[in-house]
Amino acid sequence: MEIKAVKFNEKGFMTQPFAFGGEEGAEKFDAAVRYRSCLQNYVIDTGSEVILVDTGLPKEYPAMVVDEKTQIYLGSPIKDYMSALADLGYKPEQVSKILVTHKHEDHTGELRSFPNAKIYIGPEDADALKLTGDNIIRAEYKDGPYYNFPEAQKIAEGVWYIKAKGHTHGNSIIIAEADGLFYMMHGDVTYTDEALYANKLSVVYEDKAAARETLDRVREFIQNHPTVYCSTHTPLGYENLEAKRTVDLANPPESIPPGEIKSGKATGKYVCSVCGQVYDPAIGDPEHGIPAGTAFEDLPADWKCPRCKQSKDKFNKA
């Protein structure tokens, strides 16, 4: 079995209040502290089939723009997801299964591009995305517990799809067993590994109590099994993978500050930093009474993201 990172954004950042403030409140943390951010998803090549963990941003997704209010910047594009996957040597028709950690667009953006793949997804998130078709497998977690996780589904030999609610109602994690190690691809249980070591929830969740329970189970699992923690939004995800570096919760690695941040010019569009929803003034949000031609700045104060229901302050310029 080979596990590879599909890297498509780099050189971003997130603030400590965003990454740590989910339970105690963002105001309890230092906005001047920044952690490295980026975007990557993963491939599990079992030798007999190619399995994707999430499918990146859609090709047409606009790049984010940084300003003084930015809480998380997903970085500048290296290339689009499908090109990054091709660079690893894979064609779309080779992919047999896609394991979706959760519904947000940076994890589901190219589900459309794999003609032969069965898509496994938590039922609540399948509903939220209105996914239909014979290739959509609404996870039943029918194979009982996986160690300390109560509900799981075996996908292939050594590959498990595990219920892990909290970040979203249909959130899941994937664990692949290889080389005597446990590779945990978790989506956004934490946004940065520093939060895993500090035992902090981010500000993004649909069910806080479930998110806390999931993080507790993740940390318990890690304490008892040699685990490579493969994150989506920090370079530590692919750095851990490439080094086969396991987590030692008692000895956090030294945090590396972000380097130079580059971003493009504003287009008038805005992007939800949580789920990737794009607000385009030319289109508006007619389903929620916002006509075409409405600038983002003119949206009502109580307007929320149509996809994840986060407030306006979670949007970044694009």
PDB file of C-alpha atoms in Angstrom:
ATOM      1  CA  MET A   1       0.000   0.000   0.000  1.00  0.00           C
ATOM      2  CA  GLU A   2       1.171   3.508  -0.860  1.00  0.00           C
ATOM      3  CA  ILE A   3      -0.290   6.723   0.546  1.00  0.00           C
ATOM      4  CA  LYS A   4       0.471   9.964  -1.270  1.00  0.00           C
ATOM      5  CA  ALA A   5      -0.423  13.626  -0.786  1.00  0.00           C
ATOM      6  CA  VAL A   6      -2.114  15.536  -3.604  1.00  0.00           C
ATOM      7  CA  LYS A   7      -0.737  19.061  -3.050  1.00  0.00           C
ATOM      8  CA  PHE A   8      -2.518  21.971  -4.698  1.00  0.00           C
ATOM      9  CA  ASN A   9      -2.221  25.086  -2.488  1.00  0.00           C
ATOM     10  CA  GLU A  10       0.754  26.366  -0.514  1.00  0.00           C
ATOM     11  CA  LYS A  11       2.090  29.168   1.696  1.00  0.00           C
ATOM     12  CA  GLY A  12      -1.038  30.085   3.619  1.00  0.00           C
ATOM     13  CA  PHE A  13      -1.665  30.754   7.306  1.00  0.00           C
ATOM     14  CA  MET A  14      -4.267  30.546  10.027  1.00  0.00           C
ATOM     15  CA  THR A  15      -4.538  32.530  13.237  1.00  0.00           C
ATOM     16  CA  GLN A  16      -4.481  30.987  16.690  1.00  0.00           C
ATOM     17  CA  PRO A  17      -8.019  32.217  17.557  1.00  0.00           C
ATOM     18  CA  PHE A  18      -9.379  30.419  14.471  1.00  0.00           C
ATOM     19  CA  ALA A  19      -7.468  27.202  15.155  1.00  0.00           C
ATOM     20  CA  PHE A  20      -7.864  27.075  18.961  1.00  0.00           C
ATOM     21  CA  GLY A  21     -10.929  29.118  19.914  1.00  0.00           C
ATOM     22  CA  GLY A  22     -13.798  26.683  19.439  1.00  0.00           C
ATOM     23  CA  GLU A  23     -14.532  26.058  23.100  1.00  0.00           C
ATOM     24  CA  GLU A  24     -12.995  28.875  25.130  1.00  0.00           C
ATOM     25  CA  GLY A  25     -13.731  31.586  22.582  1.00  0.00           C
ATOM     26  CA  ALA A  26     -11.527  33.179  19.951  1.00  0.00           C
ATOM     27  CA  GLU A  27     -10.896  36.203  22.171  1.00  0.00           C
ATOM     28  CA  LYS A  28      -8.901  34.004  24.575  1.00  0.00           C
ATOM     29  CA  PHE A  29      -6.134  33.497  22.008  1.00  0.00           C
ATOM     30  CA  ASP A  30      -3.529  35.657  20.320  1.00  0.00           C
ATOM     31  CA  ALA A  31      -4.420  36.779  16.793  1.00  0.00           C
ATOM     32  CA  ALA A  32      -0.774  37.664  16.194  1.00  0.00           C
ATOM     33  CA  VAL A  33       0.161  33.970  16.437  1.00  0.00           C
ATOM     34  CA  ARG A  34      -0.049  32.336  13.035  1.00  0.00           C
ATOM     35  CA  TYR A  35       0.403  28.755  11.920  1.00  0.00           C
ATOM     36  CA  ARG A  36       1.323  27.480   8.473  1.00  0.00           C
ATOM     37  CA  SER A  37      -1.546  26.528   6.188  1.00  0.00           C
ATOM     38  CA  CYS A  38      -1.943  24.946   2.748  1.00  0.00           C
ATOM     39  CA  LEU A  39      -4.202  22.433   1.005  1.00  0.00           C
ATOM     40  CA  GLN A  40      -3.676  18.783   0.211  1.00  0.00           C
ATOM     41  CA  ASN A  41      -5.789  15.648   0.040  1.00  0.00           C
ATOM     42  CA  TYR A  42      -4.624  12.024  -0.158  1.00  0.00           C
ATOM     43  CA  VAL A  43      -4.446   8.941  -2.367  1.00  0.00           C
ATOM     44  CA  ILE A  44      -4.420   5.375  -1.051  1.00  0.00           C
ATOM     45  CA  ASP A  45      -2.974   3.030  -3.685  1.00  0.00           C
ATOM     46  CA  THR A  46      -3.555  -0.510  -2.458  1.00  0.00           C
ATOM     47  CA  GLY A  47      -1.899  -2.084  -5.490  1.00  0.00           C
ATOM     48  CA  SER A  48      -5.215  -3.391  -6.734  1.00  0.00           C
ATOM     49  CA  GLU A  49      -7.241  -0.183  -6.616  1.00  0.00           C
ATOM     50  CA  VAL A  50      -6.842   3.572  -6.315  1.00  0.00           C
ATOM     51  CA  ILE A  51      -8.804   5.191  -3.485  1.00  0.00           C
ATOM     52  CA  LEU A  52      -9.024   8.945  -2.984  1.00  0.00           C
ATOM     53  CA  VAL A  53      -9.536  10.667   0.343  1.00  0.00           C
ATOM     54  CA  ASP A  54     -11.409  13.847  -0.713  1.00  0.00           C
ATOM     55  CA  THR A  55     -11.140  15.613  -4.061  1.00  0.00           C
ATOM     56  CA  GLY A  56      -9.843  19.135  -3.590  1.00  0.00           C
ATOM     57  CA  LEU A  57     -11.244  22.411  -4.823  1.00  0.00           C
ATOM     58  CA  PRO A  58     -13.050  22.748  -8.154  1.00  0.00           C
ATOM     59  CA  LYS A  59     -10.840  23.958 -10.982  1.00  0.00           C
ATOM     60  CA  GLU A  60     -12.768  27.223 -11.369  1.00  0.00           C
ATOM     61  CA  TYR A  61     -12.414  28.158  -7.695  1.00  0.00           C
ATOM     62  CA  PRO A  62     -11.079  31.729  -7.265  1.00  0.00           C
ATOM     63  CA  ALA A  63      -7.893  32.342  -5.305  1.00  0.00           C
ATOM     64  CA  MET A  64      -8.331  34.001  -1.911  1.00  0.00           C
ATOM     65  CA  VAL A  65      -7.022  37.479  -1.100  1.00  0.00           C
ATOM     66  CA  VAL A  66      -5.494  38.358   2.262  1.00  0.00           C
ATOM     67  CA  ASP A  67      -6.449  41.409   4.304  1.00  0.00           C
ATOM     68  CA  GLU A  68      -6.240  42.422   7.977  1.00  0.00           C
ATOM     69  CA  LYS A  69      -9.392  40.446   8.824  1.00  0.00           C
ATOM     70  CA  THR A  70      -8.278  37.127   7.337  1.00  0.00           C
ATOM     71  CA  GLN A  71      -8.520  34.304   9.869  1.00  0.00           C
ATOM     72  CA  ILE A  72      -7.407  31.519   7.567  1.00  0.00           C
ATOM     73  CA  TYR A  73      -5.760  31.817   4.167  1.00  0.00           C
ATOM     74  CA  LEU A  74      -5.645  28.518   2.311  1.00  0.00           C
ATOM     75  CA  GLY A  75      -2.603  29.614   0.346  1.00  0.00           C
ATOM     76  CA  SER A  76      -1.902  30.358  -3.295  1.00  0.00           C
ATOM     77  CA  PRO A  77      -2.626  27.684  -5.920  1.00  0.00           C
ATOM     78  CA  ILE A  78       0.226  25.444  -7.022  1.00  0.00           C
ATOM     79  CA  LYS A  79      -2.061  23.923  -9.655  1.00  0.00           C
ATOM     80  CA  ASP A  80      -5.601  22.622  -9.783  1.00  0.00           C
ATOM     81  CA  TYR A  81      -6.447  19.360  -8.007  1.00  0.00           C
ATOM     82  CA  MET A  82      -6.864  17.244 -11.150  1.00  0.00           C
ATOM     83  CA  SER A  83      -3.485  18.366 -12.505  1.00  0.00           C
ATOM     84  CA  ALA A  84      -1.835  17.601  -9.161  1.00  0.00           C
ATOM     85  CA  LEU A  85      -3.385  14.129  -9.196  1.00  0.00           C
ATOM     86  CA  ALA A  86      -2.170  13.577 -12.758  1.00  0.00           C
ATOM     87  CA  ASP A  87       1.344  14.545 -11.682  1.00  0.00           C
ATOM     88  CA  LEU A  88       1.240  11.612  -9.245  1.00  0.00           C
ATOM     89  CA  GLY A  89       0.536   9.317 -12.202  1.00  0.00           C
ATOM     90  CA  TYR A  90      -3.215   8.765 -11.851  1.00  0.00           C
ATOM     91  CA  LYS A  91      -6.013   9.134 -14.392  1.00  0.00           C
ATOM     92  CA  PRO A  92      -9.614   9.797 -13.288  1.00  0.00           C
ATOM     93  CA  GLU A  93     -10.899   6.503 -14.676  1.00  0.00           C
ATOM     94  CA  GLN A  94      -8.448   4.551 -12.474  1.00  0.00           C
ATOM     95  CA  VAL A  95     -10.127   5.724  -9.259  1.00  0.00           C
ATOM     96  CA  SER A  96     -12.496   3.084  -7.854  1.00  0.00           C
ATOM     97  CA  LYS A  97     -13.530   4.693  -4.567  1.00  0.00           C
ATOM     98  CA  ILE A  98     -13.632   8.187  -3.060  1.00  0.00           C
ATOM     99  CA  LEU A  99     -13.842   8.513   0.723  1.00  0.00           C
ATOM    100  CA  VAL A 100     -15.248  11.918   1.654  1.00  0.00           C
ATOM    101  CA  THR A 101     -14.264  13.216   5.084  1.00  0.00           C
ATOM    102  CA  HIS A 102     -16.969  15.900   4.923  1.00  0.00           C
ATOM    103  CA  LYS A 103     -19.048  18.083   2.630  1.00  0.00           C
ATOM    104  CA  HIS A 104     -16.986  21.288   2.360  1.00  0.00           C
ATOM    105  CA  GLU A 105     -15.871  22.328  -1.102  1.00  0.00           C
ATOM    106  CA  ASP A 106     -12.135  22.009  -0.485  1.00  0.00           C
ATOM    107  CA  HIS A 107     -12.830  18.298   0.116  1.00  0.00           C
ATOM    108  CA  THR A 108     -15.504  17.631  -2.530  1.00  0.00           C
ATOM    109  CA  GLY A 109     -14.773  20.057  -5.356  1.00  0.00           C
ATOM    110  CA  GLU A 110     -13.947  17.483  -8.043  1.00  0.00           C
ATOM    111  CA  LEU A 111     -16.275  14.603  -7.133  1.00  0.00           C
ATOM    112  CA  ARG A 112     -17.767  15.213 -10.578  1.00  0.00           C
ATOM    113  CA  SER A 113     -14.556  14.166 -12.360  1.00  0.00           C
ATOM    114  CA  PHE A 114     -14.343  10.434 -11.589  1.00  0.00           C
ATOM    115  CA  PRO A 115     -16.618   8.352 -13.834  1.00  0.00           C
ATOM    116  CA  ASN A 116     -15.903   4.941 -12.280  1.00  0.00           C
ATOM    117  CA  ALA A 117     -15.722   5.840  -8.587  1.00  0.00           C
ATOM    118  CA  LYS A 118     -18.095   4.910  -5.804  1.00  0.00           C
ATOM    119  CA  ILE A 119     -18.380   7.872  -3.438  1.00  0.00           C
ATOM    120  CA  TYR A 120     -18.577   7.069   0.283  1.00  0.00           C
ATOM    121  CA  ILE A 121     -19.953   9.902   2.400  1.00  0.00           C
ATOM    122  CA  GLY A 122     -21.711  10.408   5.726  1.00  0.00           C
ATOM    123  CA  PRO A 123     -25.479  10.409   5.117  1.00  0.00           C
ATOM    124  CA  GLU A 124     -26.049  13.854   6.612  1.00  0.00           C
ATOM    125  CA  ASP A 125     -23.433  15.389   4.342  1.00  0.00           C
ATOM    126  CA  ALA A 126     -24.796  13.508   1.326  1.00  0.00           C
ATOM    127  CA  ASP A 127     -28.158  15.113   2.076  1.00  0.00           C
ATOM    128  CA  ALA A 128     -26.593  18.546   2.479  1.00  0.00           C
ATOM    129  CA  LEU A 129     -24.913  18.255  -0.927  1.00  0.00           C
ATOM    130  CA  LYS A 130     -28.049  16.697  -2.484  1.00  0.00           C
ATOM    131  CA  LEU A 131     -25.973  13.852  -3.888  1.00  0.00           C
ATOM    132  CA  THR A 132     -27.873  11.209  -5.831  1.00  0.00           C
ATOM    133  CA  GLY A 133     -27.003   8.325  -8.122  1.00  0.00           C
ATOM    134  CA  ASP A 134     -26.022   4.680  -7.968  1.00  0.00           C
ATOM    135  CA  ASN A 135     -22.399   5.627  -7.233  1.00  0.00           C
ATOM    136  CA  ILE A 136     -23.270   7.464  -3.992  1.00  0.00           C
ATOM    137  CA  ILE A 137     -22.704   5.189  -0.980  1.00  0.00           C
ATOM    138  CA  ARG A 138     -24.292   6.652   2.127  1.00  0.00           C
ATOM    139  CA  ALA A 139     -22.065   5.299   4.894  1.00  0.00           C
ATOM    140  CA  GLU A 140     -23.755   2.879   7.287  1.00  0.00           C
ATOM    141  CA  TYR A 141     -20.642   2.191   9.397  1.00  0.00           C
ATOM    142  CA  LYS A 142     -21.925  -1.387   9.476  1.00  0.00           C
ATOM    143  CA  ASP A 143     -18.779  -3.236  10.536  1.00  0.00           C
ATOM    144  CA  GLY A 144     -18.926  -2.318  14.212  1.00  0.00           C
ATOM    145  CA  PRO A 145     -16.228  -0.615  16.271  1.00  0.00           C
ATOM    146  CA  TYR A 146     -12.714   0.152  15.127  1.00  0.00           C
ATOM    147  CA  TYR A 147     -10.648   0.136  18.327  1.00  0.00           C
ATOM    148  CA  ASN A 148     -12.091   3.006  20.430  1.00  0.00           C
ATOM    149  CA  PHE A 149     -14.273   4.381  17.620  1.00  0.00           C
ATOM    150  CA  PRO A 150     -17.765   2.869  18.011  1.00  0.00           C
ATOM    151  CA  GLU A 151     -18.851   2.857  14.346  1.00  0.00           C
ATOM    152  CA  ALA A 152     -16.779   2.034  11.275  1.00  0.00           C
ATOM    153  CA  GLN A 153     -16.944   0.501   7.814  1.00  0.00           C
ATOM    154  CA  LYS A 154     -14.218  -1.570   6.158  1.00  0.00           C
ATOM    155  CA  ILE A 155     -13.519  -0.218   2.665  1.00  0.00           C
ATOM    156  CA  ALA A 156     -10.620  -2.442   1.624  1.00  0.00           C
ATOM    157  CA  GLU A 157      -8.028  -4.564   3.367  1.00  0.00           C
ATOM    158  CA  GLY A 158      -6.433  -2.230   5.912  1.00  0.00           C
ATOM    159  CA  VAL A 159      -8.643   0.773   5.016  1.00  0.00           C
ATOM    160  CA  TRP A 160     -11.396   1.928   7.396  1.00  0.00           C
ATOM    161  CA  TYR A 161     -14.054   4.635   7.155  1.00  0.00           C
ATOM    162  CA  ILE A 162     -14.990   5.844  10.641  1.00  0.00           C
ATOM    163  CA  LYS A 163     -17.850   7.978  11.940  1.00  0.00           C
ATOM    164  CA  ALA A 164     -16.416  11.141  13.509  1.00  0.00           C
ATOM    165  CA  LYS A 165     -19.180  13.729  13.807  1.00  0.00           C
ATOM    166  CA  GLY A 166     -18.644  17.289  14.926  1.00  0.00           C
ATOM    167  CA  HIS A 167     -16.951  19.412  12.306  1.00  0.00           C
ATOM    168  CA  THR A 168     -19.986  18.536  10.199  1.00  0.00           C
ATOM    169  CA  HIS A 169     -22.936  16.319  11.030  1.00  0.00           C
ATOM    170  CA  GLY A 170     -21.704  13.720   8.530  1.00  0.00           C
ATOM    171  CA  ASN A 171     -17.993  14.003   9.305  1.00  0.00           C
ATOM    172  CA  SER A 172     -15.788  10.905   9.018  1.00  0.00           C
ATOM    173  CA  ILE A 173     -12.122  10.001   9.268  1.00  0.00           C
ATOM    174  CA  ILE A 174     -10.140   7.414   7.332  1.00  0.00           C
ATOM    175  CA  ILE A 175      -7.436   5.167   8.752  1.00  0.00           C
ATOM    176  CA  ALA A 176      -5.134   3.108   6.532  1.00  0.00           C
ATOM    177  CA  GLU A 177      -2.934   0.446   8.108  1.00  0.00           C
ATOM    178  CA  ALA A 178       0.488  -0.083   6.513  1.00  0.00           C
ATOM    179  CA  ASP A 179       4.073  -0.749   7.592  1.00  0.00           C
ATOM    180  CA  GLY A 180       2.936  -1.320  11.180  1.00  0.00           C
ATOM    181  CA  LEU A 181       1.601   2.252  11.289  1.00  0.00           C
ATOM    182  CA  PHE A 182      -1.847   3.834  11.314  1.00  0.00           C
ATOM    183  CA  TYR A 183      -2.261   6.659   8.786  1.00  0.00           C
ATOM    184  CA  MET A 184      -5.104   8.912   9.955  1.00  0.00           C
ATOM    185  CA  MET A 185      -6.603  11.158   7.265  1.00  0.00           C
ATOM    186  CA  HIS A 186      -9.043  13.246   9.234  1.00  0.00           C
ATOM    187  CA  GLY A 187     -10.220  16.196   7.151  1.00  0.00           C
ATOM    188  CA  ASP A 188     -10.678  19.002   9.667  1.00  0.00           C
ATOM    189  CA  VAL A 189     -10.885  17.374  13.103  1.00  0.00           C
ATOM    190  CA  THR A 190      -8.140  19.918  13.713  1.00  0.00           C
ATOM    191  CA  TYR A 191      -7.031  22.555  11.230  1.00  0.00           C
ATOM    192  CA  THR A 192      -3.439  22.463  12.381  1.00  0.00           C
ATOM    193  CA  ASP A 193      -1.440  19.848  14.289  1.00  0.00           C
ATOM    194  CA  GLU A 194      -0.643  22.410  16.969  1.00  0.00           C
ATOM    195  CA  ALA A 195      -4.321  22.201  17.965  1.00  0.00           C
ATOM    196  CA  LEU A 196      -4.084  18.403  18.244  1.00  0.00           C
ATOM    197  CA  TYR A 197      -1.175  18.677  20.670  1.00  0.00           C
ATOM    198  CA  ALA A 198      -2.816  21.526  22.613  1.00  0.00           C
ATOM    199  CA  ASN A 199      -6.165  19.639  22.676  1.00  0.00           C
ATOM    200  CA  LYS A 200      -8.098  22.568  21.190  1.00  0.00           C
ATOM    201  CA  LEU A 201     -11.104  22.702  18.880  1.00  0.00           C
ATOM    202  CA  SER A 202     -11.210  25.176  16.036  1.00  0.00           C
ATOM    203  CA  VAL A 203     -14.064  27.660  15.751  1.00  0.00           C
ATOM    204  CA  VAL A 204     -15.633  25.581  12.956  1.00  0.00           C
ATOM    205  CA  TYR A 205     -18.104  22.859  13.885  1.00  0.00           C
ATOM    206  CA  GLU A 206     -21.754  21.965  13.441  1.00  0.00           C
ATOM    207  CA  ASP A 207     -21.966  20.051  16.728  1.00  0.00           C
ATOM    208  CA  LYS A 208     -19.537  21.208  19.410  1.00  0.00           C
ATOM    209  CA  ALA A 209     -20.204  18.327  21.812  1.00  0.00           C
ATOM    210  CA  ALA A 210     -19.666  15.778  19.041  1.00  0.00           C
ATOM    211  CA  ALA A 211     -16.519  17.602  17.872  1.00  0.00           C
ATOM    212  CA  ARG A 212     -15.095  17.382  21.391  1.00  0.00           C
ATOM    213  CA  GLU A 213     -15.962  13.680  21.623  1.00  0.00           C
ATOM    214  CA  THR A 214     -14.289  13.034  18.273  1.00  0.00           C
ATOM    215  CA  LEU A 215     -11.115  14.890  19.228  1.00  0.00           C
ATOM    216  CA  ASP A 216     -10.995  12.989  22.530  1.00  0.00           C
ATOM    217  CA  ARG A 217     -11.303   9.682  20.672  1.00  0.00           C
ATOM    218  CA  VAL A 218      -8.631  10.728  18.169  1.00  0.00           C
ATOM    219  CA  ARG A 219      -6.214  11.609  20.949  1.00  0.00           C
ATOM    220  CA  GLU A 220      -6.978   8.365  22.819  1.00  0.00           C
ATOM    221  CA  PHE A 221      -6.335   6.362  19.653  1.00  0.00           C
ATOM    222  CA  ILE A 222      -3.067   8.180  19.019  1.00  0.00           C
ATOM    223  CA  GLN A 223      -1.875   7.518  22.559  1.00  0.00           C
ATOM    224  CA  ASN A 224      -2.316   3.786  22.029  1.00  0.00           C
ATOM    225  CA  HIS A 225      -1.255   3.296  18.395  1.00  0.00           C
ATOM    226  CA  PRO A 226       1.655   4.581  16.269  1.00  0.00           C
ATOM    227  CA  THR A 227      -0.251   7.130  14.207  1.00  0.00           C
ATOM    228  CA  VAL A 228       0.830   9.289  11.279  1.00  0.00           C
ATOM    229  CA  TYR A 229      -1.509  12.295  11.402  1.00  0.00           C
ATOM    230  CA  CYS A 230      -2.311  13.365   7.849  1.00  0.00           C
ATOM    231  CA  SER A 231      -3.912  16.804   7.972  1.00  0.00           C
ATOM    232  CA  THR A 232      -5.454  18.772   5.102  1.00  0.00           C
ATOM    233  CA  HIS A 233      -4.694  22.378   6.028  1.00  0.00           C
ATOM    234  CA  THR A 234      -1.106  22.315   7.286  1.00  0.00           C
ATOM    235  CA  PRO A 235       2.172  21.253   5.649  1.00  0.00           C
ATOM    236  CA  LEU A 236       2.642  19.014   8.683  1.00  0.00           C
ATOM    237  CA  GLY A 237       0.134  16.689   7.001  1.00  0.00           C
ATOM    238  CA  TYR A 238       2.377  15.775   4.085  1.00  0.00           C
ATOM    239  CA  GLU A 239       5.566  16.275   6.103  1.00  0.00           C
ATOM    240  CA  ASN A 240       4.364  13.668   8.621  1.00  0.00           C
ATOM    241  CA  LEU A 241       3.426  11.342   5.762  1.00  0.00           C
ATOM    242  CA  GLU A 242       6.711  11.668   3.903  1.00  0.00           C
ATOM    243  CA  ALA A 243       8.750  11.120   7.076  1.00  0.00           C
ATOM    244  CA  LYS A 244       6.405   8.407   8.443  1.00  0.00           C
ATOM    245  CA  ARG A 245       6.476  10.519  11.592  1.00  0.00           C
ATOM    246  CA  THR A 246       4.140   9.387  14.352  1.00  0.00           C
ATOM    247  CA  VAL A 247       2.463  11.608  16.946  1.00  0.00           C
ATOM    248  CA  ASP A 248       3.846  11.842  20.476  1.00  0.00           C
ATOM    249  CA  LEU A 249       1.297  13.972  22.304  1.00  0.00           C
ATOM    250  CA  ALA A 250       3.706  14.601  25.190  1.00  0.00           C
ATOM    251  CA  ASN A 251       6.332  16.078  22.863  1.00  0.00           C
ATOM    252  CA  PRO A 252       4.873  18.532  20.337  1.00  0.00           C
ATOM    253  CA  PRO A 253       7.147  19.479  17.455  1.00  0.00           C
ATOM    254  CA  GLU A 254       8.465  23.018  17.268  1.00  0.00           C
ATOM    255  CA  SER A 255       6.007  25.205  15.409  1.00  0.00           C
ATOM    256  CA  ILE A 256       7.399  26.784  12.231  1.00  0.00           C
ATOM    257  CA  PRO A 257       5.990  30.258  11.487  1.00  0.00           C
ATOM    258  CA  PRO A 258       4.549  30.991   8.040  1.00  0.00           C
ATOM    259  CA  GLY A 259       6.848  32.473   5.462  1.00  0.00           C
ATOM    260  CA  GLU A 260       6.077  35.229   2.984  1.00  0.00           C
ATOM    261  CA  ILE A 261       2.380  35.406   2.136  1.00  0.00           C
ATOM    262  CA  LYS A 262       1.390  36.063  -1.469  1.00  0.00           C
ATOM    263  CA  SER A 263      -2.124  36.762  -2.679  1.00  0.00           C
ATOM    264  CA  GLY A 264      -3.707  38.203  -5.788  1.00  0.00           C
ATOM    265  CA  LYS A 265      -5.926  41.202  -6.487  1.00  0.00           C
ATOM    266  CA  ALA A 266      -9.503  41.389  -5.272  1.00  0.00           C
ATOM    267  CA  THR A 267     -12.227  40.559  -7.835  1.00  0.00           C
ATOM    268  CA  GLY A 268     -15.291  41.586  -5.827  1.00  0.00           C
ATOM    269  CA  LYS A 269     -16.070  37.938  -5.065  1.00  0.00           C
ATOM    270  CA  TYR A 270     -15.778  36.524  -1.545  1.00  0.00           C
ATOM    271  CA  VAL A 271     -15.000  32.968  -0.413  1.00  0.00           C
ATOM    272  CA  CYS A 272     -16.164  31.236   2.763  1.00  0.00           C
ATOM    273  CA  SER A 273     -13.001  30.208   4.593  1.00  0.00           C
ATOM    274  CA  VAL A 274     -14.883  27.335   6.238  1.00  0.00           C
ATOM    275  CA  CYS A 275     -16.627  25.508   3.390  1.00  0.00           C
ATOM    276  CA  GLY A 276     -15.391  27.188   0.196  1.00  0.00           C
ATOM    277  CA  GLN A 277     -18.709  28.677  -0.898  1.00  0.00           C
ATOM    278  CA  VAL A 278     -18.166  31.580  -3.326  1.00  0.00           C
ATOM    279  CA  TYR A 279     -20.284  34.715  -3.083  1.00  0.00           C
ATOM    280  CA  ASP A 280     -20.411  36.383  -6.496  1.00  0.00           C
ATOM    281  CA  PRO A 281     -22.097  39.817  -6.519  1.00  0.00           C
ATOM    282  CA  ALA A 282     -23.113  39.252 -10.133  1.00  0.00           C
ATOM    283  CA  ILE A 283     -25.271  36.326  -8.995  1.00  0.00           C
ATOM    284  CA  GLY A 284     -26.210  37.318  -5.446  1.00  0.00           C
ATOM    285  CA  ASP A 285     -28.035  34.778  -3.287  1.00  0.00           C
ATOM    286  CA  PRO A 286     -31.550  34.719  -4.757  1.00  0.00           C
ATOM    287  CA  GLU A 287     -32.623  31.680  -2.703  1.00  0.00           C
ATOM    288  CA  HIS A 288     -32.227  33.852   0.399  1.00  0.00           C
ATOM    289  CA  GLY A 289     -33.601  37.096  -0.978  1.00  0.00           C
ATOM    290  CA  ILE A 290     -30.321  38.650  -2.128  1.00  0.00           C
ATOM    291  CA  PRO A 291     -30.691  39.947  -5.704  1.00  0.00           C
ATOM    292  CA  ALA A 292     -27.976  39.919  -8.345  1.00  0.00           C
ATOM    293  CA  GLY A 293     -25.797  43.012  -8.186  1.00  0.00           C
ATOM    294  CA  THR A 294     -25.583  43.093  -4.372  1.00  0.00           C
ATOM    295  CA  ALA A 295     -22.025  43.818  -3.230  1.00  0.00           C
ATOM    296  CA  PHE A 296     -20.747  41.684  -0.365  1.00  0.00           C
ATOM    297  CA  GLU A 297     -20.393  44.789   1.796  1.00  0.00           C
ATOM    298  CA  ASP A 298     -24.121  45.473   1.307  1.00  0.00           C
ATOM    299  CA  LEU A 299     -25.303  42.072   2.486  1.00  0.00           C
ATOM    300  CA  PRO A 300     -27.416  42.197   5.667  1.00  0.00           C
ATOM    301  CA  ALA A 301     -25.444  41.788   8.890  1.00  0.00           C
ATOM    302  CA  ASP A 302     -27.299  38.568   9.679  1.00  0.00           C
ATOM    303  CA  TRP A 303     -26.702  36.997   6.249  1.00  0.00           C
ATOM    304  CA  LYS A 304     -25.041  33.586   6.496  1.00  0.00           C
ATOM    305  CA  CYS A 305     -23.187  31.285   4.137  1.00  0.00           C
ATOM    306  CA  PRO A 306     -25.788  29.337   2.128  1.00  0.00           C
ATOM    307  CA  ARG A 307     -23.753  26.134   2.450  1.00  0.00           C
ATOM    308  CA  CYS A 308     -22.417  26.006   6.024  1.00  0.00           C
ATOM    309  CA  LYS A 309     -24.422  28.797   7.727  1.00  0.00           C
ATOM    310  CA  GLN A 310     -21.320  30.613   8.988  1.00  0.00           C
ATOM    311  CA  SER A 311     -21.485  34.388   9.417  1.00  0.00           C
ATOM    312  CA  LYS A 312     -20.110  37.025   7.019  1.00  0.00           C
ATOM    313  CA  ASP A 313     -16.891  37.423   9.001  1.00  0.00           C
ATOM    314  CA  LYS A 314     -15.814  33.927   7.888  1.00  0.00           C
ATOM    315  CA  PHE A 315     -15.579  35.118   4.256  1.00  0.00           C
ATOM    316  CA  ASN A 316     -12.338  36.252   2.622  1.00  0.00           C
ATOM    317  CA  LYS A 317     -11.878  38.400  -0.453  1.00  0.00           C
ATOM    318  CA  ALA A 318     -11.186  36.507  -3.671  1.00  0.00           C
TER     319      ALA A 318
END
